[in-house]
Amino acid sequence: MSTQTQADAPRASAGAGPLLRLRGVTKRFGAVQALADVDLDVHAGEVVALVGDNGAGKSTLIKAISGVGPADEGTIEWNGHNVKIGAPGDATGLGIAVVYQDLALCDNLDVVANLHLGREARRGPFMDEIAMEREARSLLDSLAVRTLRSVRAEVGMLSGGQRQTVAIARAMTGDPKMVILDEPTAALGVAQTEQVLALVSRLRERGLGVILISHNLADVFQVADRIEVLRLGRNGGSYAARPDQRQAVVAAITGVSEDHPAVAPAPAADAPTTHDDGAPA
């Protein structure tokens, strides 16, 4: 179950229930228990950062939420109703979008084509390029994106921050209620990171629930409302994203503190070392 602290963050909507609620989520890969009894709440208009070392279970938890790797045990509530997410289509139907670290963009296509990939507008037997360009501009304007000089630019020629922006914008074409971002600032420069974090803040302003996976605690504390720590497949603590909580978050991630330098929680199960997705190393 979730480890509570006195530094629990205030909810985004006082009195309102969470958009997403997980209780007792467990996932096994043979003898390896990647997740054990994990709880998580995410509210609309809230950025929740999911942090932890490699092998903590972050990727496995996201796969359970997105339907890529359904949980073996536990319950999932969406807007207060019990739901079953057994496949990616189930998550998409609820309004959950995921932007993975590899972005899955087509470098040889322009921004417009990437935003409409698989959902192209048509006029008779032909693609309606004018309508798609108009919709692309409207979407980017609604997200206050100012870093793309042209929606007809080839994606392979864009910077890392611009590519991340296109990937996030594409996730928004399905009008989701929640967006999961997997390491959105990895390998980005300072200016590009600021652009992406500003976009994350705008998603919150639009009332979306956001789950942010990141190893960069500076980014986490800059944009998140609440920080949820996973350690060895279990809840490691819930913290407000305030500067005075940084040391506590680091201690929860590593299992080491000044008071207890050698203390670490028991693993979820006696099992070989695993990657973050739960597969044996």
Tab-separated table of C-alpha atoms in Angstrom:
chain	number	residue	atom	x	y	z
A	1	MET	CA	0.000	0.000	0.000
A	2	SER	CA	1.046	3.617	-0.457
A	3	THR	CA	3.470	5.075	2.072
A	4	GLN	CA	2.019	8.362	3.289
A	5	THR	CA	4.049	11.287	4.574
A	6	GLN	CA	3.306	14.554	6.303
A	7	ALA	CA	4.397	16.228	3.090
A	8	ASP	CA	1.586	14.840	0.988
A	9	ALA	CA	0.761	17.306	-1.772
A	10	PRO	CA	-2.581	19.112	-1.849
A	11	ARG	CA	-4.980	17.815	-4.442
A	12	ALA	CA	-5.570	19.792	-7.603
A	13	SER	CA	-9.331	19.876	-7.068
A	14	ALA	CA	-10.364	20.091	-3.451
A	15	GLY	CA	-13.202	17.731	-2.686
A	16	ALA	CA	-13.099	16.127	-6.126
A	17	GLY	CA	-12.228	12.477	-6.566
A	18	PRO	CA	-9.225	11.399	-8.623
A	19	LEU	CA	-9.427	10.975	-12.362
A	20	LEU	CA	-7.353	7.791	-12.059
A	21	ARG	CA	-7.090	5.620	-8.970
A	22	LEU	CA	-5.011	2.449	-8.702
A	23	ARG	CA	-5.225	0.176	-5.697
A	24	GLY	CA	-3.135	-2.921	-5.017
A	25	VAL	CA	-1.726	-3.173	-8.540
A	26	THR	CA	0.536	-6.209	-8.856
A	27	LYS	CA	2.414	-7.539	-11.879
A	28	ARG	CA	4.533	-10.668	-12.221
A	29	PHE	CA	6.784	-11.990	-14.959
A	30	GLY	CA	7.162	-15.639	-14.032
A	31	ALA	CA	9.031	-15.713	-10.719
A	32	VAL	CA	9.798	-11.997	-10.931
A	33	GLN	CA	7.353	-9.710	-9.126
A	34	ALA	CA	7.793	-6.341	-10.848
A	35	LEU	CA	4.995	-4.547	-8.961
A	36	ALA	CA	3.627	-5.369	-5.531
A	37	ASP	CA	0.437	-3.795	-4.184
A	38	VAL	CA	1.011	-0.370	-5.780
A	39	ASP	CA	-1.423	2.517	-5.216
A	40	LEU	CA	-1.624	5.721	-7.244
A	41	ASP	CA	-4.052	8.645	-7.542
A	42	VAL	CA	-3.986	11.261	-10.298
A	43	HIS	CA	-6.403	14.195	-10.376
A	44	ALA	CA	-7.497	16.324	-13.298
A	45	GLY	CA	-5.367	19.448	-13.563
A	46	GLU	CA	-2.477	17.827	-11.702
A	47	VAL	CA	1.044	16.818	-12.703
A	48	VAL	CA	2.187	13.732	-10.809
A	49	ALA	CA	5.846	12.805	-11.191
A	50	LEU	CA	6.667	9.102	-10.985
A	51	VAL	CA	10.281	8.654	-9.921
A	52	GLY	CA	12.574	5.817	-8.920
A	53	ASP	CA	15.802	4.083	-9.837
A	54	ASN	CA	16.098	1.748	-12.805
A	55	GLY	CA	14.200	-1.414	-11.934
A	56	ALA	CA	11.797	0.412	-9.616
A	57	GLY	CA	8.784	-0.566	-11.719
A	58	LYS	CA	7.929	2.745	-13.394
A	59	SER	CA	7.708	1.366	-16.920
A	60	THR	CA	5.759	-1.663	-15.737
A	61	LEU	CA	3.221	0.551	-13.969
A	62	ILE	CA	2.771	2.730	-17.052
A	63	LYS	CA	2.252	-0.372	-19.181
A	64	ALA	CA	-0.458	-1.499	-16.754
A	65	ILE	CA	-2.219	1.864	-17.029
A	66	SER	CA	-1.886	2.010	-20.818
A	67	GLY	CA	-2.971	-1.597	-21.390
A	68	VAL	CA	0.327	-2.670	-22.943
A	69	GLY	CA	1.036	-4.966	-19.980
A	70	PRO	CA	-2.170	-5.402	-17.945
A	71	ALA	CA	-1.871	-5.866	-14.197
A	72	ASP	CA	-2.316	-9.329	-12.697
A	73	GLU	CA	-4.044	-8.035	-9.570
A	74	GLY	CA	-5.514	-4.820	-8.235
A	75	THR	CA	-8.251	-2.393	-9.202
A	76	ILE	CA	-8.357	0.590	-11.541
A	77	GLU	CA	-10.928	3.362	-11.191
A	78	TRP	CA	-11.538	5.995	-13.849
A	79	ASN	CA	-13.675	8.957	-12.840
A	80	GLY	CA	-14.933	6.954	-9.879
A	81	HIS	CA	-15.915	3.849	-11.861
A	82	ASN	CA	-14.148	0.495	-11.810
A	83	VAL	CA	-12.695	-0.253	-15.230
A	84	LYS	CA	-10.651	-3.002	-16.832
A	85	ILE	CA	-7.688	-2.022	-18.986
A	86	GLY	CA	-6.714	-5.178	-20.816
A	87	ALA	CA	-5.395	-3.666	-24.042
A	88	PRO	CA	-4.142	-0.310	-25.359
A	89	GLY	CA	-7.504	0.326	-26.997
A	90	ASP	CA	-9.187	0.219	-23.588
A	91	ALA	CA	-6.922	2.984	-22.287
A	92	THR	CA	-7.360	5.070	-25.424
A	93	GLY	CA	-11.116	4.716	-25.182
A	94	LEU	CA	-11.048	6.068	-21.630
A	95	GLY	CA	-8.988	9.063	-22.698
A	96	ILE	CA	-5.470	8.000	-21.702
A	97	ALA	CA	-2.648	8.963	-24.078
A	98	VAL	CA	1.003	7.968	-23.759
A	99	VAL	CA	4.081	9.650	-25.223
A	100	TYR	CA	6.915	7.142	-25.016
A	101	GLN	CA	10.565	8.091	-24.879
A	102	ASP	CA	11.201	6.976	-28.473
A	103	LEU	CA	8.388	9.368	-29.609
A	104	ALA	CA	7.426	7.079	-32.555
A	105	LEU	CA	7.599	9.911	-35.090
A	106	CYS	CA	8.183	9.493	-38.824
A	107	ASP	CA	11.309	11.520	-39.586
A	108	ASN	CA	10.650	11.644	-43.338
A	109	LEU	CA	7.202	13.234	-42.898
A	110	ASP	CA	6.383	16.814	-41.995
A	111	VAL	CA	4.694	18.026	-38.810
A	112	VAL	CA	1.213	17.991	-40.353
A	113	ALA	CA	1.560	14.399	-41.547
A	114	ASN	CA	2.875	13.235	-38.172
A	115	LEU	CA	0.022	14.889	-36.287
A	116	HIS	CA	-2.548	13.183	-38.521
A	117	LEU	CA	-0.795	9.844	-38.979
A	118	GLY	CA	-3.485	7.159	-38.996
A	119	ARG	CA	-6.308	9.706	-38.831
A	120	GLU	CA	-5.832	11.617	-42.075
A	121	ALA	CA	-8.596	13.953	-43.237
A	122	ARG	CA	-9.964	13.065	-46.655
A	123	ARG	CA	-11.824	14.839	-49.383
A	124	GLY	CA	-13.196	12.166	-51.644
A	125	PRO	CA	-10.422	9.707	-52.499
A	126	PHE	CA	-7.673	12.209	-51.648
A	127	MET	CA	-6.141	13.461	-48.431
A	128	ASP	CA	-7.334	16.943	-47.553
A	129	GLU	CA	-3.965	18.623	-47.000
A	130	ILE	CA	-5.499	22.064	-46.506
A	131	ALA	CA	-7.831	20.860	-43.753
A	132	MET	CA	-5.048	18.909	-42.024
A	133	GLU	CA	-2.707	21.900	-42.083
A	134	ARG	CA	-5.435	24.131	-40.676
A	135	GLU	CA	-6.143	21.642	-37.881
A	136	ALA	CA	-2.429	21.276	-37.131
A	137	ARG	CA	-1.999	25.042	-36.792
A	138	SER	CA	-5.088	25.265	-34.596
A	139	LEU	CA	-3.857	22.485	-32.303
A	140	LEU	CA	-0.394	23.981	-31.911
A	141	ASP	CA	-1.887	27.428	-31.299
A	142	SER	CA	-4.158	25.996	-28.600
A	143	LEU	CA	-1.052	24.633	-26.856
A	144	ALA	CA	0.723	27.991	-27.271
A	145	VAL	CA	3.512	26.321	-29.252
A	146	ARG	CA	5.813	28.984	-30.684
A	147	THR	CA	8.929	26.929	-31.342
A	148	LEU	CA	7.951	25.480	-34.739
A	149	ARG	CA	8.652	27.819	-37.640
A	150	SER	CA	6.597	25.793	-40.093
A	151	VAL	CA	4.116	22.942	-39.789
A	152	ARG	CA	5.513	21.759	-43.119
A	153	ALA	CA	8.990	21.225	-41.689
A	154	GLU	CA	10.290	17.664	-41.959
A	155	VAL	CA	10.332	16.151	-38.469
A	156	GLY	CA	13.778	14.636	-38.988
A	157	MET	CA	15.183	18.167	-39.278
A	158	LEU	CA	13.713	19.387	-35.975
A	159	SER	CA	15.520	19.755	-32.650
A	160	GLY	CA	14.911	17.341	-29.794
A	161	GLY	CA	12.616	19.778	-28.022
A	162	GLN	CA	10.623	20.443	-31.175
A	163	ARG	CA	10.239	16.709	-31.814
A	164	GLN	CA	9.002	16.202	-28.247
A	165	THR	CA	6.512	19.022	-28.785
A	166	VAL	CA	5.193	17.349	-31.938
A	167	ALA	CA	4.824	14.025	-30.100
A	168	ILE	CA	2.885	15.640	-27.249
A	169	ALA	CA	0.710	17.566	-29.689
A	170	ARG	CA	-0.060	14.347	-31.558
A	171	ALA	CA	-1.195	12.751	-28.300
A	172	MET	CA	-3.636	15.640	-27.908
A	173	THR	CA	-5.368	14.967	-31.234
A	174	GLY	CA	-7.491	12.303	-29.560
A	175	ASP	CA	-8.745	14.824	-26.951
A	176	PRO	CA	-7.422	12.798	-23.980
A	177	LYS	CA	-8.183	13.449	-20.337
A	178	MET	CA	-4.805	12.153	-19.163
A	179	VAL	CA	-1.357	12.182	-20.752
A	180	ILE	CA	1.556	9.999	-19.640
A	181	LEU	CA	4.988	11.369	-20.563
A	182	ASP	CA	7.960	9.000	-20.455
A	183	GLU	CA	11.218	10.923	-19.893
A	184	PRO	CA	10.148	13.898	-22.051
A	185	THR	CA	13.289	15.945	-21.306
A	186	ALA	CA	15.885	13.186	-21.650
A	187	ALA	CA	18.899	14.303	-23.732
A	188	LEU	CA	17.509	17.826	-24.225
A	189	GLY	CA	19.450	21.038	-23.748
A	190	VAL	CA	18.486	23.687	-21.210
A	191	ALA	CA	16.402	25.819	-23.586
A	192	GLN	CA	14.634	22.809	-25.105
A	193	THR	CA	13.901	21.409	-21.645
A	194	GLU	CA	12.282	24.696	-20.624
A	195	GLN	CA	10.079	24.580	-23.725
A	196	VAL	CA	8.884	21.062	-22.961
A	197	LEU	CA	8.254	21.789	-19.270
A	198	ALA	CA	6.252	24.872	-20.254
A	199	LEU	CA	4.140	22.645	-22.488
A	200	VAL	CA	3.587	20.213	-19.602
A	201	SER	CA	2.347	23.129	-17.499
A	202	ARG	CA	-0.069	24.090	-20.257
A	203	LEU	CA	-1.487	20.567	-20.273
A	204	ARG	CA	-2.231	20.991	-16.573
A	205	GLU	CA	-3.836	24.376	-17.237
A	206	ARG	CA	-6.143	22.686	-19.746
A	207	GLY	CA	-7.365	20.434	-16.930
A	208	LEU	CA	-5.586	17.250	-17.954
A	209	GLY	CA	-4.125	14.780	-15.526
A	210	VAL	CA	-0.431	14.300	-16.297
A	211	ILE	CA	1.892	11.497	-15.211
A	212	LEU	CA	5.511	12.518	-15.706
A	213	ILE	CA	8.234	9.874	-15.579
A	214	SER	CA	11.661	11.416	-15.128
A	215	HIS	CA	15.076	10.801	-13.610
A	216	ASN	CA	15.763	14.542	-13.600
A	217	LEU	CA	14.688	15.804	-10.190
A	218	ALA	CA	15.295	19.432	-11.178
A	219	ASP	CA	12.640	19.073	-13.885
A	220	VAL	CA	10.358	17.194	-11.525
A	221	PHE	CA	10.450	19.847	-8.822
A	222	GLN	CA	9.963	22.590	-11.407
A	223	VAL	CA	6.766	21.289	-12.984
A	224	ALA	CA	5.157	18.624	-10.756
A	225	ASP	CA	2.507	19.133	-8.094
A	226	ARG	CA	3.198	15.834	-6.379
A	227	ILE	CA	5.951	13.237	-6.474
A	228	GLU	CA	5.283	9.509	-6.152
A	229	VAL	CA	8.300	7.310	-5.487
A	230	LEU	CA	8.534	3.686	-6.577
A	231	ARG	CA	11.242	1.498	-5.065
A	232	LEU	CA	11.742	-2.172	-5.901
A	233	GLY	CA	8.207	-2.449	-7.240
A	234	ARG	CA	6.512	-0.908	-4.212
A	235	ASN	CA	5.251	2.515	-3.181
A	236	GLY	CA	8.124	4.439	-1.624
A	237	GLY	CA	6.344	7.601	-0.556
A	238	SER	CA	4.228	10.544	-1.676
A	239	TYR	CA	5.673	14.059	-1.470
A	240	ALA	CA	4.761	17.626	-2.312
A	241	ALA	CA	7.004	18.990	-5.059
A	242	ARG	CA	8.588	21.583	-2.774
A	243	PRO	CA	12.315	22.359	-2.498
A	244	ASP	CA	12.367	21.374	1.173
A	245	GLN	CA	11.280	17.844	0.203
A	246	ARG	CA	14.175	17.152	-2.161
A	247	GLN	CA	16.328	15.323	0.390
A	248	ALA	CA	13.376	13.196	1.494
A	249	VAL	CA	12.614	12.260	-2.116
A	250	VAL	CA	16.234	11.287	-2.786
A	251	ALA	CA	16.257	9.174	0.381
A	252	ALA	CA	13.035	7.450	-0.678
A	253	ILE	CA	14.472	6.683	-4.120
A	254	THR	CA	17.777	5.314	-2.841
A	255	GLY	CA	16.616	3.834	0.445
A	256	VAL	CA	19.459	5.663	2.172
A	257	SER	CA	19.214	8.622	4.542
A	258	GLU	CA	21.474	10.304	7.085
A	259	ASP	CA	19.555	8.661	9.917
A	260	HIS	CA	19.410	5.219	8.292
A	261	PRO	CA	22.375	4.909	5.911
A	262	ALA	CA	22.089	1.177	5.444
A	263	VAL	CA	18.336	0.679	5.469
A	264	ALA	CA	16.562	-0.384	2.293
A	265	PRO	CA	13.124	-1.960	1.834
A	266	ALA	CA	12.855	-5.632	1.019
A	267	PRO	CA	12.323	-6.375	-2.673
A	268	ALA	CA	8.852	-7.244	-3.888
A	269	ALA	CA	9.910	-10.879	-4.196
A	270	ASP	CA	13.070	-12.974	-4.150
A	271	ALA	CA	13.947	-12.702	-7.794
A	272	PRO	CA	16.855	-11.978	-10.140
A	273	THR	CA	17.788	-8.410	-10.982
A	274	THR	CA	15.334	-6.880	-13.437
A	275	HIS	CA	15.139	-4.051	-15.888
A	276	ASP	CA	12.588	-1.295	-15.240
A	277	ASP	CA	10.019	-3.091	-17.394
A	278	GLY	CA	10.185	-6.101	-15.076
A	279	ALA	CA	12.045	-8.383	-17.464
A	280	PRO	CA	15.041	-10.269	-16.068
A	281	ALA	CA	18.355	-8.490	-16.632
